[in-house]
Amino acid sequence: MLIKICGVTTPEMAQKVAASGVDYIGLLFTKHSPRQINMDTAKLIIDSIKDYPTQVVGVFFDETPTQIAQIDAELGLDVIQLHGDLPRSGVNDFTHKPIIYVADENNLPEVLNPAKDFILYEDITPKSTEFRYFIAGGIDKDNVTALIDKHSPHGIDLSSGVEIERGKKDFNKIREFLAVVKPSYYGAFGGMFVPELLIDPIKNLISAYKNIVLSDEFHAEFIDLLNNYVGRPTALTHVKNFAHAIGLENVYLKREDLTHTGAHKINNALGQCLLAKKIGKTRIIAETGAGQHGVATATACAMLGLECVVYMGQVDAERQAPNVAKMRLLGAKVIPVTDGSATLKDAVNEALRDWASSYEATHYCLGTALGPYPFPQICAHFQSVIGKEAKVQFAKQSGGVPDVVIACVGGGSNAIGIFQEFLSDENIKLVGVEAGGIGDKVGENAARFQSGRLGVLHGNKTYVLQSDDGQIADTHSISAGLDYAAVGPWHADLFAIKRASYDVCSDSEALAAFQLLTRTEGIIPALESSHALGYLMRIAKDLPKNTKVLVNLSGRGDKDLPALLAKGVLDVTN
């Protein structure tokens, strides 16, 4: 479905709209419209979206063909849209580029070309035509689904339905509209890029999510398990000693390390396994990097009486041996993957292959907020409990809201779990921290937002680390859970629209944070979480001392100790 936002009047709005994946932006030049812009503004708008694939449409109501040609010559418009008798009288002059021709009840001009041109039906019922066509007129998020079902258009032309007042666009309304029209996408990212064989199980999972997971009955059962099995709500800890050591006063940790199994992964694993059992699946497969998702899935399966198979890269299995032992003790079959780099990417590949051949009895419990839709949404839904709890706890302890919320980002589940509750308050800075590894070169880190490019990996379109010829690049992180070439599509969208920022933390900085938190607070953090803490240590000197900081401590570091001690990289002297 093509989306055109008509009447954009500022470069700032244009850039946000383009970053959200909108196909066309309409610029109005008529003096009779509150959405009119001048040529200088038009040039700024066009420049603001030059790095996006969004096309610029010149929308003309009462201009002469000569005026239209002059505007086009100066701006280099991608598409010409012709309303009214005067503009449409010049249709023969613009056949060298795509035309959107606003239809009336008369016949269409013969010069129009179905291969490149569109018809726009505005407040009238579309007629059967060989042309692709847009519909327009009074469309908003509440009626668009019914209009699409009725008219089967190729595109939607949207204007007043996403405005605060006539001529002033509301970005939140645009986002709400896009979520209705393109539910499998987060702005320009996401989607369902899967083999034909997986289309039906994906559709079934979407239906189960909408009809079961979002029901009051399921929610009540899930929350009961979180409270009485997982141990929620987890604590919010004011780490005064750590804060003082880095020159701050108000650092709070959301303690996902205190959950049953020791990390946030149990929230998503338990939710998905409960759903799988309700839809009649008897076998669960999962991938894991740091092992925490594997342990969480094995735990949920043991409790719910489900068969469990976990795919884990051989490299990760060796550096996370305690978690491998836990999974097997819990009854799971752990299958080491030796292909490729033998890390998380390769474990996901094997899990997807398994699912494609066994989905009738098997549910793939994907461990993070990525993959083909609806997996990112399902995971984000189950992890949203983190942010909901943290917001209430923070207000109670500090009397307000955080200035900064920080979380590490591998696939992105713990970060999106805490971010989503704070998205609506743009005064709160959201920071995701990727693995900076040991350097800036390809293969030395897992920093997708630093050097990744748009690509498709494991069923979704997002930022992916790639070689020069487009092959998936090897990655490196001291943390197995961050050692992955792609990032969740919701994070890609937050980055694109500049609602969240993303930085890196090196291996050495993460190790320093690991040790500092342990020695100042008696809390041993997971290496993944240590990246968020290491970033905070680096920037603390640039923050006002009274800055209120909330860090999601996604897990505990017991799993990391054997490998770190074996490498001799920890100072364990007294």
Coordinates of C-alpha atoms in Angstrom, one line a residue:
M1 CA 0.0 0.0 0.0
L2 CA 1.5 3.3 -1.1
I3 CA 1.2 6.2 1.3
K4 CA 1.2 9.9 0.4
I5 CA 1.1 12.6 3.0
C6 CA -0.2 15.8 1.4
G7 CA 0.4 19.3 2.6
V8 CA 3.7 19.0 4.5
T9 CA 4.9 22.5 5.3
T10 CA 8.1 22.2 7.3
P11 CA 11.5 20.5 6.7
E12 CA 11.3 19.0 10.2
M13 CA 8.0 17.3 9.6
A14 CA 9.1 16.2 6.1
Q15 CA 12.2 14.5 7.5
K16 CA 10.3 12.6 10.2
V17 CA 7.6 11.5 7.7
A18 CA 10.3 10.3 5.2
A19 CA 12.1 8.5 8.0
S20 CA 8.9 6.7 8.8
G21 CA 8.8 5.1 5.3
V22 CA 6.1 7.2 3.6
D23 CA 6.3 6.8 -0.2
Y24 CA 5.3 10.4 -1.2
I25 CA 5.2 13.9 0.3
G26 CA 2.9 16.4 -1.3
L27 CA 3.9 20.1 -1.5
L28 CA 1.1 22.6 -2.2
F29 CA 1.8 25.9 -3.9
T30 CA -1.7 27.4 -4.3
K31 CA -2.3 30.6 -2.4
H32 CA -5.8 29.5 -1.5
S33 CA -4.6 26.7 0.9
P34 CA -3.5 26.9 4.5
R35 CA -0.9 24.3 3.5
Q36 CA 0.7 26.6 0.9
I37 CA 4.5 26.8 1.0
N38 CA 6.9 29.1 -0.9
M39 CA 9.8 28.1 -3.1
D40 CA 12.4 28.6 -0.4
T41 CA 10.6 26.3 2.0
A42 CA 10.1 23.8 -0.7
K43 CA 13.8 23.7 -1.4
L44 CA 14.5 23.2 2.3
I45 CA 12.0 20.3 2.5
I46 CA 13.5 18.6 -0.6
D47 CA 17.0 18.9 0.8
S48 CA 15.8 17.5 4.2
I49 CA 14.7 14.2 2.6
K50 CA 17.4 13.8 0.0
D51 CA 18.8 10.7 1.8
Y52 CA 15.4 8.9 1.8
P53 CA 13.6 7.1 -1.0
T54 CA 10.5 9.3 -0.4
Q55 CA 9.4 11.1 -3.6
V56 CA 8.3 14.7 -3.8
V57 CA 4.9 15.4 -5.4
G58 CA 4.1 18.9 -6.6
V59 CA 0.4 19.4 -6.0
F60 CA -1.3 22.0 -8.2
F61 CA -4.9 23.4 -8.0
D62 CA -5.1 26.6 -9.9
E63 CA -1.7 27.2 -11.4
T64 CA -1.2 27.5 -15.2
P65 CA 0.8 24.9 -17.1
T66 CA 3.5 27.5 -17.5
Q67 CA 3.7 28.2 -13.7
I68 CA 3.8 24.4 -13.1
A69 CA 6.6 24.0 -15.5
Q70 CA 8.6 26.8 -13.9
I71 CA 8.2 25.3 -10.4
D72 CA 9.2 21.9 -11.7
A73 CA 12.2 23.2 -13.4
E74 CA 13.5 24.9 -10.3
L75 CA 12.7 22.1 -7.8
G76 CA 13.1 19.0 -9.9
L77 CA 9.9 17.4 -8.7
D78 CA 9.5 13.6 -8.8
V79 CA 5.8 13.6 -9.5
I80 CA 3.2 16.2 -10.8
Q81 CA -0.3 16.1 -9.3
L82 CA -3.0 17.9 -11.3
H83 CA -6.3 19.1 -9.8
G84 CA -8.8 21.3 -11.5
D85 CA -9.4 22.3 -15.1
L86 CA -6.5 24.7 -15.4
P87 CA -3.6 22.5 -14.2
R88 CA -5.1 19.4 -16.0
S89 CA -5.3 21.3 -19.2
G90 CA -1.5 21.1 -19.3
V91 CA -1.3 17.3 -18.9
N92 CA 0.3 16.9 -22.3
D93 CA 3.3 19.0 -21.1
F94 CA 4.3 16.7 -18.3
T95 CA 4.3 13.2 -19.8
H96 CA 8.0 13.0 -19.3
K97 CA 7.5 12.2 -15.6
P98 CA 4.9 10.4 -13.4
I99 CA 1.6 12.2 -13.1
I100 CA -1.1 11.8 -10.4
Y101 CA -4.3 12.9 -12.3
V102 CA -7.2 13.8 -10.0
A103 CA -10.2 12.2 -11.7
D104 CA -13.7 13.7 -12.3
E105 CA -16.6 12.0 -13.9
N106 CA -15.2 12.5 -17.4
N107 CA -12.9 10.3 -19.4
L108 CA -9.2 10.2 -18.7
P109 CA -6.8 11.9 -21.1
E110 CA -5.3 9.5 -23.7
V111 CA -1.8 10.7 -22.9
L112 CA -1.8 9.1 -19.5
N113 CA 0.4 6.0 -19.2
P114 CA -0.7 3.2 -16.9
A115 CA 2.9 2.1 -16.6
K116 CA 3.9 5.3 -14.8
D117 CA 0.8 7.4 -14.0
F118 CA -1.8 7.3 -11.2
I119 CA -5.4 8.3 -10.9
L120 CA -6.5 10.0 -7.6
Y121 CA -10.2 9.6 -6.7
E122 CA -11.1 12.4 -4.2
D123 CA -14.5 12.0 -2.5
I124 CA -15.8 9.9 -5.4
T125 CA -16.0 6.1 -5.9
P126 CA -13.2 4.7 -8.0
K127 CA -14.2 3.3 -11.3
S128 CA -12.7 0.1 -12.8
T129 CA -9.5 1.2 -14.5
E130 CA -6.3 -0.1 -15.8
F131 CA -4.5 2.6 -13.8
R132 CA -3.1 2.3 -10.3
Y133 CA -5.1 4.7 -8.1
F134 CA -5.1 6.6 -4.9
I135 CA -8.2 7.4 -2.8
A136 CA -8.5 10.6 -0.8
G137 CA -11.0 12.7 1.2
G138 CA -11.7 12.5 4.9
I139 CA -9.5 9.5 5.5
D140 CA -8.1 8.8 9.0
K141 CA -6.9 5.8 11.1
D142 CA -10.5 5.0 12.1
N143 CA -12.0 4.6 8.7
V144 CA -9.0 3.6 6.5
T145 CA -9.3 -0.1 6.9
A146 CA -13.0 -0.1 5.8
L147 CA -12.1 2.1 2.8
I148 CA -9.3 -0.2 1.8
D149 CA -11.6 -3.2 2.0
K150 CA -14.3 -1.4 0.0
H151 CA -12.1 0.2 -2.8
S152 CA -8.9 -1.9 -2.9
P153 CA -6.7 1.1 -3.8
H154 CA -3.1 1.0 -4.6
G155 CA -2.4 4.0 -2.4
I156 CA -3.8 6.4 0.3
D157 CA -3.6 10.2 -0.1
L158 CA -3.8 11.6 3.4
S159 CA -4.1 15.2 4.6
S160 CA -6.6 16.5 7.1
G161 CA -6.9 13.1 8.9
V162 CA -3.5 13.6 10.4
E163 CA -3.7 17.3 11.3
I164 CA -4.0 19.0 14.7
E165 CA -5.7 21.9 12.9
R166 CA -6.1 22.7 9.2
G167 CA -2.6 23.0 7.7
K168 CA -0.7 21.7 10.7
K169 CA 0.4 18.0 10.6
D170 CA 0.5 15.9 13.8
F171 CA 3.4 13.4 13.7
N172 CA 1.7 11.2 16.3
K173 CA -1.4 10.9 14.2
I174 CA 0.7 10.0 11.1
R175 CA 2.4 7.3 13.1
E176 CA -0.9 5.9 14.4
F177 CA -2.2 5.9 10.8
L178 CA 0.9 4.1 9.5
A179 CA 0.5 1.5 12.3
V180 CA -3.0 0.7 11.0
V181 CA -2.1 0.6 7.3
K182 CA 1.2 -1.2 7.7
P183 CA 0.9 -3.2 10.9
S184 CA 4.0 -5.3 10.2
Y185 CA 6.3 -2.3 10.0
Y186 CA 7.8 0.1 12.4
G187 CA 8.0 3.1 10.2
A188 CA 10.3 2.0 7.3
F189 CA 11.5 -1.1 9.1
G190 CA 10.3 -4.6 9.9
G191 CA 8.0 -6.6 7.6
M192 CA 7.7 -10.4 7.0
F193 CA 10.5 -11.6 4.7
V194 CA 10.0 -15.3 4.9
P195 CA 9.8 -18.3 2.6
E196 CA 6.3 -19.2 1.2
L197 CA 6.3 -22.2 3.5
L198 CA 6.3 -20.0 6.6
I199 CA 3.5 -17.6 5.5
D200 CA 0.7 -19.7 7.0
P201 CA 2.3 -20.3 10.4
I202 CA 3.2 -16.6 10.5
K203 CA -0.5 -15.7 9.8
N204 CA -1.6 -18.1 12.4
L205 CA 0.7 -16.6 14.9
I206 CA -0.6 -13.1 14.1
S207 CA -4.1 -14.3 14.7
A208 CA -3.1 -16.0 18.0
Y209 CA -1.4 -12.8 19.2
K210 CA -4.5 -10.7 18.5
N211 CA -7.1 -13.1 19.7
I212 CA -5.3 -14.8 22.7
V213 CA -2.4 -12.7 23.9
L214 CA -4.3 -9.4 23.9
S215 CA -7.3 -11.0 25.7
D216 CA -8.0 -10.1 29.3
E217 CA -8.0 -13.8 30.2
F218 CA -4.5 -14.4 28.9
H219 CA -3.2 -11.2 30.4
A220 CA -4.4 -12.2 33.8
E221 CA -2.8 -15.6 33.6
F222 CA 0.4 -14.2 32.3
I223 CA 0.6 -11.6 35.1
D224 CA -0.1 -14.2 37.7
L225 CA 2.9 -16.3 36.5
L226 CA 5.1 -13.2 36.4
N227 CA 4.2 -12.4 40.0
N228 CA 4.2 -15.8 41.5
Y229 CA 6.7 -17.7 39.4
V230 CA 9.1 -15.2 37.9
G231 CA 9.3 -12.9 40.9
R232 CA 7.9 -9.7 39.6
P233 CA 7.9 -6.8 40.2
T234 CA 11.7 -6.7 40.2
A235 CA 13.4 -4.1 42.4
L236 CA 14.5 -0.6 41.4
T237 CA 17.8 0.0 43.2
H238 CA 19.3 3.5 43.8
V239 CA 23.0 2.7 43.4
K240 CA 24.5 5.6 45.4
N241 CA 28.0 4.2 45.7
F242 CA 28.3 3.5 42.0
A243 CA 26.8 6.9 41.2
H244 CA 29.3 8.7 43.5
A245 CA 32.2 6.8 42.0
I246 CA 31.4 8.2 38.5
G247 CA 30.5 11.7 39.7
L248 CA 26.7 11.5 39.8
E249 CA 24.0 11.3 42.5
N250 CA 21.0 9.6 41.0
V251 CA 21.6 6.4 39.2
Y252 CA 18.8 3.7 39.4
L253 CA 19.0 0.2 38.2
K254 CA 15.9 -1.8 37.1
R255 CA 16.9 -5.2 38.5
E256 CA 16.0 -7.8 35.8
D257 CA 18.9 -9.8 37.3
L258 CA 16.5 -10.6 40.2
T259 CA 14.1 -12.6 38.0
H260 CA 13.8 -16.3 38.1
T261 CA 16.6 -17.5 35.7
G262 CA 18.4 -14.2 36.2
A263 CA 17.5 -12.1 33.2
H264 CA 14.7 -10.3 31.4
K265 CA 14.5 -13.2 28.9
I266 CA 12.1 -15.1 31.1
N267 CA 9.3 -12.5 30.5
N268 CA 9.2 -13.2 26.8
A269 CA 10.0 -16.9 27.0
L270 CA 7.2 -17.6 29.5
G271 CA 4.7 -15.6 27.5
Q272 CA 5.5 -17.3 24.2
C273 CA 5.5 -20.8 25.7
L274 CA 2.2 -20.2 27.4
L275 CA 0.7 -19.0 24.1
A276 CA 2.2 -22.0 22.3
K277 CA 0.5 -24.4 24.7
K278 CA -2.8 -22.7 24.2
I279 CA -2.7 -23.1 20.5
G280 CA -1.8 -26.8 20.7
K281 CA 2.0 -26.7 20.1
T282 CA 3.9 -29.5 21.9
R283 CA 7.5 -28.6 20.9
I284 CA 9.4 -25.4 21.4
I285 CA 12.6 -24.4 19.6
A286 CA 14.7 -21.4 20.5
E287 CA 18.0 -19.8 19.6
T288 CA 20.3 -18.3 22.2
G289 CA 23.6 -16.3 22.3
A290 CA 24.5 -15.6 26.0
G291 CA 22.4 -18.6 27.0
Q292 CA 19.9 -16.6 29.1
H293 CA 17.1 -17.0 26.5
G294 CA 17.9 -20.7 26.2
V295 CA 17.7 -21.1 30.0
A296 CA 14.5 -19.1 30.2
T297 CA 12.9 -21.1 27.4
A298 CA 14.0 -24.4 28.9
T299 CA 12.6 -23.3 32.3
A300 CA 9.2 -22.3 30.8
C301 CA 9.0 -25.6 28.9
A302 CA 9.8 -27.6 32.1
M303 CA 7.1 -25.8 34.0
L304 CA 4.5 -26.1 31.2
G305 CA 5.4 -29.6 30.1
L306 CA 6.7 -28.9 26.6
E307 CA 9.6 -30.4 24.6
C308 CA 12.4 -27.9 24.2
V309 CA 15.3 -27.7 21.7
V310 CA 17.8 -24.9 21.8
Y311 CA 20.2 -23.9 19.0
M312 CA 23.4 -22.2 20.2
G313 CA 26.5 -21.2 18.3
Q314 CA 29.5 -23.4 19.3
V315 CA 31.6 -20.3 20.2
D316 CA 28.8 -19.1 22.5
A317 CA 28.3 -22.6 24.0
E318 CA 31.9 -22.7 25.0
R319 CA 32.0 -19.2 26.6
Q320 CA 28.6 -19.7 28.3
A321 CA 29.1 -23.3 29.6
P322 CA 27.2 -22.7 32.9
N323 CA 24.1 -21.9 30.9
V324 CA 24.5 -24.9 28.6
A325 CA 24.6 -27.1 31.7
K326 CA 21.5 -25.4 33.1
M327 CA 19.5 -25.9 29.9
R328 CA 20.4 -29.6 29.8
L329 CA 19.6 -30.0 33.5
L330 CA 16.2 -28.5 32.8
G331 CA 15.5 -31.1 30.1
A332 CA 16.3 -29.2 27.0
K333 CA 18.2 -30.6 24.0
V334 CA 21.1 -28.1 23.2
I335 CA 22.3 -28.3 19.6
P336 CA 25.7 -26.5 19.0
V337 CA 25.9 -24.8 15.6
T338 CA 29.3 -24.8 13.9
D339 CA 28.3 -23.0 10.7
G340 CA 29.6 -19.5 9.9
S341 CA 30.9 -17.7 12.9
A342 CA 29.2 -20.2 15.2
T343 CA 27.5 -17.4 17.1
L344 CA 23.9 -16.0 17.5
K345 CA 23.3 -15.3 13.8
D346 CA 24.0 -18.9 12.9
A347 CA 21.9 -20.2 15.7
V348 CA 18.9 -18.2 14.4
N349 CA 19.5 -19.7 10.9
E350 CA 19.3 -23.2 12.3
A351 CA 16.2 -22.4 14.3
L352 CA 14.4 -21.0 11.3
R353 CA 15.3 -24.1 9.3
D354 CA 13.9 -26.3 12.0
W355 CA 10.7 -24.3 12.2
A356 CA 10.1 -24.4 8.4
S357 CA 10.0 -28.2 8.6
S358 CA 8.2 -28.7 11.9
Y359 CA 5.8 -25.8 12.4
E360 CA 2.7 -28.0 12.7
A361 CA 3.7 -29.1 16.1
T362 CA 6.4 -26.6 16.9
H363 CA 6.5 -23.0 18.0
Y364 CA 9.6 -21.0 17.5
C365 CA 10.2 -19.0 20.6
L366 CA 12.3 -16.2 19.1
G367 CA 14.3 -14.6 21.9
T368 CA 14.4 -10.9 21.0
A369 CA 12.5 -8.1 19.4
L370 CA 13.4 -8.8 15.8
G371 CA 12.6 -11.3 13.1
P372 CA 9.5 -11.4 10.8
Y373 CA 6.4 -9.8 12.1
P374 CA 4.7 -10.5 14.6
F375 CA 7.8 -11.7 16.6
P376 CA 9.1 -8.2 17.3
Q377 CA 5.7 -7.1 18.5
I378 CA 5.1 -10.2 20.6
C379 CA 8.5 -9.9 22.3
A380 CA 8.0 -6.1 22.9
H381 CA 4.6 -6.8 24.4
F382 CA 5.8 -9.4 26.9
Q383 CA 8.8 -7.2 27.8
S384 CA 6.8 -4.1 28.3
V385 CA 6.3 -5.1 31.9
I386 CA 9.8 -3.8 32.6
G387 CA 9.0 -0.2 31.6
K388 CA 5.6 -0.3 33.3
E389 CA 7.1 -1.3 36.6
A390 CA 10.1 1.0 36.3
K391 CA 8.0 4.1 35.6
V392 CA 5.8 3.6 38.7
Q393 CA 8.8 2.7 40.9
F394 CA 10.9 5.6 39.7
A395 CA 8.1 8.1 40.4
K396 CA 7.7 6.7 43.9
Q397 CA 11.4 6.7 44.7
S398 CA 12.6 9.9 43.0
G399 CA 9.4 11.9 42.9
G400 CA 9.5 12.3 39.1
V401 CA 10.7 10.8 35.8
P402 CA 14.2 10.0 34.7
D403 CA 16.2 12.4 32.6
V404 CA 17.9 9.6 30.8
V405 CA 17.0 5.9 30.2
I406 CA 19.9 3.6 29.1
A407 CA 19.9 0.0 28.0
C408 CA 22.2 -2.3 26.1
V409 CA 21.0 -3.3 22.6
G410 CA 21.7 -6.6 21.0
G411 CA 18.5 -7.6 19.2
G412 CA 16.9 -5.1 21.5
S413 CA 14.3 -6.8 23.7
N414 CA 15.4 -5.5 27.1
A415 CA 15.8 -2.0 25.7
I416 CA 12.5 -1.9 24.0
G417 CA 10.9 -3.3 27.1
I418 CA 11.9 -0.3 29.1
F419 CA 11.9 2.3 26.4
Q420 CA 8.3 2.0 25.2
E421 CA 6.8 3.2 28.5
F422 CA 8.8 6.5 28.2
L423 CA 8.4 7.1 24.4
S424 CA 5.6 9.7 24.8
D425 CA 7.6 12.1 26.9
E426 CA 10.2 13.6 24.5
N427 CA 11.9 15.3 27.4
I428 CA 13.3 11.9 28.5
K429 CA 16.4 10.9 26.5
L430 CA 16.5 7.3 25.5
V431 CA 19.9 5.7 24.8
G432 CA 20.6 2.3 23.4
V433 CA 24.2 1.0 23.8
E434 CA 25.7 -1.4 21.3
A435 CA 28.8 -3.5 21.5
G436 CA 31.8 -1.4 20.4
G437 CA 34.1 -4.5 20.7
I438 CA 37.8 -4.0 20.1
G439 CA 37.7 -1.5 17.1
D440 CA 35.9 0.2 14.3
K441 CA 36.6 -2.2 11.5
V442 CA 34.2 -4.8 10.2
G443 CA 34.3 -7.9 12.4
E444 CA 35.7 -6.0 15.4
N445 CA 32.3 -4.9 16.9
A446 CA 28.5 -5.3 16.7
A447 CA 27.7 -1.6 16.2
R448 CA 24.9 -1.7 13.7
F449 CA 24.0 2.0 13.9
Q450 CA 27.6 3.0 13.6
S451 CA 28.5 1.2 10.4
G452 CA 25.5 -0.9 9.4
R453 CA 23.4 -0.5 6.3
L454 CA 19.8 -1.2 5.5
G455 CA 19.3 -4.8 4.7
V456 CA 17.2 -7.9 5.4
L457 CA 18.2 -10.5 7.9
H458 CA 16.2 -13.2 9.5
G459 CA 12.9 -12.0 8.2
N460 CA 13.0 -8.3 8.8
K461 CA 14.3 -5.1 7.2
T462 CA 16.6 -3.2 9.5
Y463 CA 20.2 -2.1 10.0
V464 CA 22.6 -4.9 9.3
L465 CA 26.4 -5.1 9.5
Q466 CA 27.5 -6.1 6.0
S467 CA 30.7 -6.6 3.9
D468 CA 31.3 -4.4 0.9
D469 CA 29.6 -6.9 -1.3
G470 CA 26.5 -7.2 0.9
Q471 CA 27.3 -10.4 2.7
I472 CA 26.4 -10.5 6.4
A473 CA 29.5 -9.5 8.3
D474 CA 31.2 -11.3 11.2
T475 CA 30.7 -9.5 14.5
H476 CA 32.6 -9.4 17.8
S477 CA 31.7 -8.6 21.4
I478 CA 33.0 -9.9 24.7
S479 CA 29.3 -10.3 25.4
A480 CA 27.6 -13.2 23.6
G481 CA 24.2 -11.6 23.8
L482 CA 25.3 -8.5 21.9
D483 CA 27.3 -10.4 19.2
Y484 CA 24.7 -10.1 16.4
A485 CA 24.8 -8.5 13.0
A486 CA 21.3 -6.9 13.0
V487 CA 19.1 -4.9 15.4
G488 CA 15.4 -5.0 16.0
P489 CA 13.2 -3.0 13.6
W490 CA 11.6 -0.9 16.3
H491 CA 15.0 0.3 17.4
A492 CA 15.9 1.1 13.7
D493 CA 12.7 3.2 13.5
L494 CA 13.5 5.1 16.8
F495 CA 16.9 5.8 15.4
A496 CA 15.6 7.0 12.1
I497 CA 13.0 9.4 13.6
K498 CA 15.6 10.5 16.2
R499 CA 13.5 9.6 19.2
A500 CA 16.3 7.5 20.6
S501 CA 20.0 7.7 20.2
Y502 CA 22.5 4.8 20.0
D503 CA 26.1 4.8 21.0
V504 CA 28.7 2.1 21.7
C505 CA 30.7 0.7 24.6
S506 CA 33.9 -1.2 24.0
D507 CA 34.9 -4.5 25.6
S508 CA 37.3 -2.8 27.9
E509 CA 34.8 -0.2 29.1
A510 CA 32.2 -2.9 29.7
L511 CA 34.7 -4.9 31.8
A512 CA 35.6 -1.8 33.9
A513 CA 31.8 -1.2 34.5
F514 CA 31.4 -4.9 35.4
Q515 CA 34.0 -4.6 38.1
L516 CA 33.0 -1.2 39.4
L517 CA 29.4 -2.1 40.0
T518 CA 30.4 -5.4 41.6
R519 CA 32.8 -3.8 44.0
T520 CA 30.7 -0.7 44.9
E521 CA 27.3 -2.2 45.1
G522 CA 27.6 -6.0 45.5
I523 CA 25.7 -6.5 42.2
I524 CA 27.4 -8.6 39.5
P525 CA 26.0 -7.5 36.2
A526 CA 25.8 -9.5 33.0
L527 CA 28.3 -8.4 30.4
E528 CA 25.4 -7.2 28.2
S529 CA 24.2 -4.9 30.9
S530 CA 27.8 -3.8 31.6
H531 CA 27.8 -2.1 28.2
A532 CA 25.0 0.2 29.4
L533 CA 26.9 0.9 32.6
G534 CA 30.2 1.4 30.7
Y535 CA 28.6 4.0 28.4
L536 CA 27.2 5.9 31.5
M537 CA 30.7 5.8 33.1
R538 CA 32.1 7.4 30.0
I539 CA 29.6 10.2 29.6
A540 CA 29.0 10.9 33.4
K541 CA 31.5 13.8 33.4
D542 CA 29.4 15.6 30.8
L543 CA 26.1 15.3 32.8
P544 CA 24.9 17.6 35.6
K545 CA 25.6 15.9 38.9
N546 CA 21.9 15.7 39.7
T547 CA 20.8 14.1 36.4
K548 CA 18.3 11.3 37.1
V549 CA 19.5 8.2 35.2
L550 CA 17.6 4.9 34.8
V551 CA 19.6 1.9 33.6
N552 CA 18.0 -1.4 32.7
L553 CA 20.2 -4.1 34.3
S554 CA 19.0 -6.8 32.0
G555 CA 20.7 -9.8 33.8
R556 CA 23.3 -11.0 36.2
G557 CA 26.9 -11.9 35.5
D558 CA 27.2 -15.4 37.0
K559 CA 27.1 -16.9 33.5
D560 CA 30.1 -14.7 32.4
L561 CA 32.5 -15.4 35.3
P562 CA 34.0 -18.7 34.1
A563 CA 34.9 -17.4 30.7
L564 CA 36.3 -14.1 32.1
L565 CA 38.3 -15.8 34.7
A566 CA 39.7 -18.3 32.1
K567 CA 40.8 -15.3 30.0
G568 CA 42.4 -13.7 32.9
V569 CA 40.8 -10.3 32.2
L570 CA 39.3 -9.8 35.6
D571 CA 41.1 -8.3 38.6
V572 CA 40.2 -10.7 41.4
T573 CA 43.0 -9.7 43.8
N574 CA 42.2 -8.2 47.2

